[in-house]
Amino acid sequence: MFLKLYDDAQKESIELLLTALKAENLSFELIETAEYKLIHLPKINRDYDVQRFINDASVEKVIPIFSNMPQQKPLKANDPSKRFTSKIMDIMPLYIAGPCSVESEAQMHAIAKIIKASKAQVLRGGAFKPRTSPYSFQGLKESGLKILADTAKLHKLLSISEIVSENDIDLFIKHGIDIIQVGARNMQNFSLLKALGKIDKPILLKRGFVNTVEEWLMSAEYLLHHGNPNVILCERGIRTFEPSTRTTLDIGGALVAKSKTHLPVIFDPSHAAGDFRLVENLSLAGFAAGLDGFMVEVHQNPIKALSDGAQSLKPERYLTLMKKIKEHY
Ligand code: PEP
Ligand code: MN
């Protein structure tokens, strides 16, 4: 990292800056030539708030180059010796399917039959829905969790549902939800991540739609750092300038995440596309890219769905898609 000093920076103010750096135990070198004055700080890494030096009277520019440092990587998310403690983490490719929201017992039983027949392993269903509008369906809450868990068990499927508050962790455990989903909107809810780090249930961590891959990995790192090694990453589309899809499925970003960690990386074509007509080909693209599985929304009667009907596949389309995936990948 370099600090470029003003050409006319006063000797006294440079001295003050050097004294401050010494007081912080930072190693540095002052480089003065006829053309420029620089301070080189070789040991500063990317965690350090380097931009604050701009407040110093003699600093014209902060040049955050870390060329002689290895690129900072998540502490544990790239450690292959970090063992998963849940067997669920070994089920790859992972096929997760089901409605956006749990709506009723009858709905879940009917859809669970389809999901089981498709040979997917996990039944999804939201009970705590993080809706953009407070007037939209908010989910059946605890009774939704119970319906999902009971239905999944009955059909010998695993269950997954989204959590929105650490206050609900006990409910998810009480009802035996197998995988806890952290949604895009909560990817950087650090108090939730810390709390989920203290349990050992697998966590599906969706990428926030305005977050970089690095931020996503750092959120995974919170879970690992606080003690939960069982983390599955899920790319679900990011917001770009393109309005013709709900978001842009960032397969490249998912591949970068995969190259940087030992964690499985799956994708969600439904929330990315926002349109059921795109879901099949996006799914094939994700599997062709070598991702570790997917999560897809399926509903018996999408037109009547209480949330995300537009992107939900009808059972027949879903079954055809699963057949294709199993044939080709
Ligand atoms: C969901 O899976 O139901 C959901 C709300 O997804 P996301 O957090 O990706 O928007
Ligand atoms: Mn949804």
CSV table of N, CA and C and ligand atoms in Angstrom, one decimal, residues 99-101 124-126 128-131 162 181-187 204 206-209 234-237 246 268 270-272 295 297 307-308 311, ligand 1:
chain,number,residue,atom,x,y,z
A,99,PRO,N,-42.5,-25.4,-3.5
A,99,PRO,CA,-43.1,-24.1,-3.7
A,99,PRO,C,-42.3,-23.0,-3.0
A,100,CYS,N,-42.6,-21.8,-3.5
A,100,CYS,CA,-42.0,-20.6,-2.8
A,100,CYS,C,-42.4,-20.6,-1.3
A,101,SER,N,-43.7,-20.7,-1.1
A,101,SER,CA,-44.2,-20.7,0.3
A,101,SER,C,-45.0,-21.9,0.6
A,124,ARG,N,-38.5,-27.9,-0.5
A,124,ARG,CA,-38.4,-26.5,0.0
A,124,ARG,C,-39.8,-25.9,0.3
A,125,GLY,N,-39.9,-24.9,1.1
A,125,GLY,CA,-41.1,-24.2,1.4
A,125,GLY,C,-40.9,-23.1,2.4
A,126,GLY,N,-41.2,-21.9,2.0
A,126,GLY,CA,-40.9,-20.8,2.9
A,126,GLY,C,-42.1,-20.6,3.9
A,128,PHE,N,-41.4,-18.3,6.7
A,128,PHE,CA,-41.2,-16.9,7.1
A,128,PHE,C,-40.7,-16.2,5.9
A,129,LYS,N,-41.6,-15.4,5.3
A,129,LYS,CA,-41.3,-14.9,3.9
A,129,LYS,C,-40.8,-13.4,4.1
A,130,PRO,N,-39.6,-13.2,3.5
A,130,PRO,CA,-39.1,-11.8,3.5
A,130,PRO,C,-39.6,-11.0,2.4
A,131,ARG,N,-40.9,-10.5,2.4
A,131,ARG,CA,-41.5,-9.9,1.3
A,131,ARG,C,-41.2,-8.4,1.2
A,162,GLU,N,-36.5,-20.9,4.8
A,162,GLU,CA,-35.7,-19.7,5.1
A,162,GLU,C,-36.0,-19.2,6.5
A,181,GLN,N,-32.2,-22.0,5.4
A,181,GLN,CA,-31.8,-21.1,4.3
A,181,GLN,C,-31.7,-19.7,4.8
A,182,VAL,N,-30.5,-19.1,4.4
A,182,VAL,CA,-30.4,-17.6,4.7
A,182,VAL,C,-30.6,-17.0,3.3
A,183,GLY,N,-31.6,-16.2,3.2
A,183,GLY,CA,-32.0,-15.6,1.9
A,183,GLY,C,-31.1,-14.4,1.5
A,184,ALA,N,-31.3,-14.0,0.3
A,184,ALA,CA,-30.5,-13.0,-0.3
A,184,ALA,C,-30.5,-11.7,0.5
A,185,ARG,N,-31.7,-11.4,1.0
A,185,ARG,CA,-31.9,-10.1,1.8
A,185,ARG,C,-31.2,-10.2,3.1
A,186,ASN,N,-30.8,-11.4,3.6
A,186,ASN,CA,-30.2,-11.5,4.9
A,186,ASN,C,-28.7,-12.0,4.8
A,187,MET,N,-28.2,-12.0,3.6
A,187,MET,CA,-26.8,-12.5,3.5
A,187,MET,C,-25.8,-11.8,4.4
A,204,LEU,N,-27.9,-23.1,4.0
A,204,LEU,CA,-27.8,-22.7,2.5
A,204,LEU,C,-27.7,-21.2,2.5
A,206,LYS,N,-27.6,-18.0,0.5
A,206,LYS,CA,-27.9,-17.4,-0.8
A,206,LYS,C,-27.0,-16.1,-1.0
A,207,ARG,N,-26.6,-15.8,-2.2
A,207,ARG,CA,-25.9,-14.6,-2.4
A,207,ARG,C,-26.8,-13.4,-2.5
A,208,GLY,N,-26.5,-12.4,-1.8
A,208,GLY,CA,-27.3,-11.2,-1.9
A,208,GLY,C,-27.3,-10.6,-3.3
A,209,PHE,N,-28.5,-10.1,-3.8
A,209,PHE,CA,-28.5,-9.7,-5.2
A,209,PHE,C,-27.7,-8.4,-5.5
A,234,CYS,N,-25.4,-20.6,-2.5
A,234,CYS,CA,-26.4,-20.6,-3.6
A,234,CYS,C,-26.4,-19.3,-4.3
A,235,GLU,N,-26.1,-19.3,-5.6
A,235,GLU,CA,-26.1,-18.1,-6.5
A,235,GLU,C,-27.6,-18.0,-7.0
A,236,ARG,N,-28.2,-16.8,-6.8
A,236,ARG,CA,-29.6,-16.7,-7.1
A,236,ARG,C,-29.9,-15.5,-8.0
A,237,GLY,N,-28.8,-15.0,-8.6
A,237,GLY,CA,-29.0,-13.8,-9.5
A,237,GLY,C,-28.7,-12.5,-8.8
A,246,ARG,N,-35.7,-10.9,-13.8
A,246,ARG,CA,-35.8,-10.3,-12.5
A,246,ARG,C,-34.4,-9.9,-12.0
A,268,ASP,N,-30.0,-21.0,-8.1
A,268,ASP,CA,-31.4,-20.9,-8.1
A,268,ASP,C,-31.9,-20.2,-9.3
A,270,SER,N,-34.9,-20.0,-10.5
A,270,SER,CA,-36.2,-19.4,-10.4
A,270,SER,C,-36.2,-17.9,-10.0
A,271,HIS,N,-35.5,-17.7,-8.8
A,271,HIS,CA,-35.4,-16.3,-8.4
A,271,HIS,C,-34.6,-15.4,-9.3
A,272,ALA,N,-33.6,-16.0,-10.0
A,272,ALA,CA,-32.8,-15.3,-10.9
A,272,ALA,C,-33.7,-14.8,-12.1
A,295,MET,N,-31.8,-25.2,-6.8
A,295,MET,CA,-33.0,-25.1,-6.0
A,295,MET,C,-34.0,-24.4,-6.9
A,297,GLU,N,-38.3,-23.6,-8.0
A,297,GLU,CA,-39.7,-23.4,-7.4
A,297,GLU,C,-40.7,-24.2,-8.3
A,307,SER,N,-47.1,-16.7,-3.5
A,307,SER,CA,-45.9,-15.9,-3.8
A,307,SER,C,-45.1,-16.6,-5.0
A,308,ASP,N,-44.5,-15.7,-5.8
A,308,ASP,CA,-43.6,-16.2,-6.9
A,308,ASP,C,-44.2,-17.2,-7.9
A,311,GLN,N,-42.6,-17.5,-11.6
A,311,GLN,CA,-41.4,-18.2,-11.8
A,311,GLN,C,-41.5,-19.7,-11.5
B,1,PEP,C1,-36.7,-17.9,-1.6
B,1,PEP,O1,-35.9,-18.8,-1.9
B,1,PEP,O2,-37.9,-18.1,-1.4
B,1,PEP,C2,-36.2,-16.5,-1.6
B,1,PEP,C3,-36.9,-15.5,-1.1
B,1,PEP,O3,-35.1,-16.3,-2.3
B,1,PEP,P1,-34.0,-15.1,-2.3
B,1,PEP,O4,-33.6,-14.9,-0.9
B,1,PEP,O5,-32.9,-15.6,-3.2
B,1,PEP,O6,-34.7,-13.9,-2.9
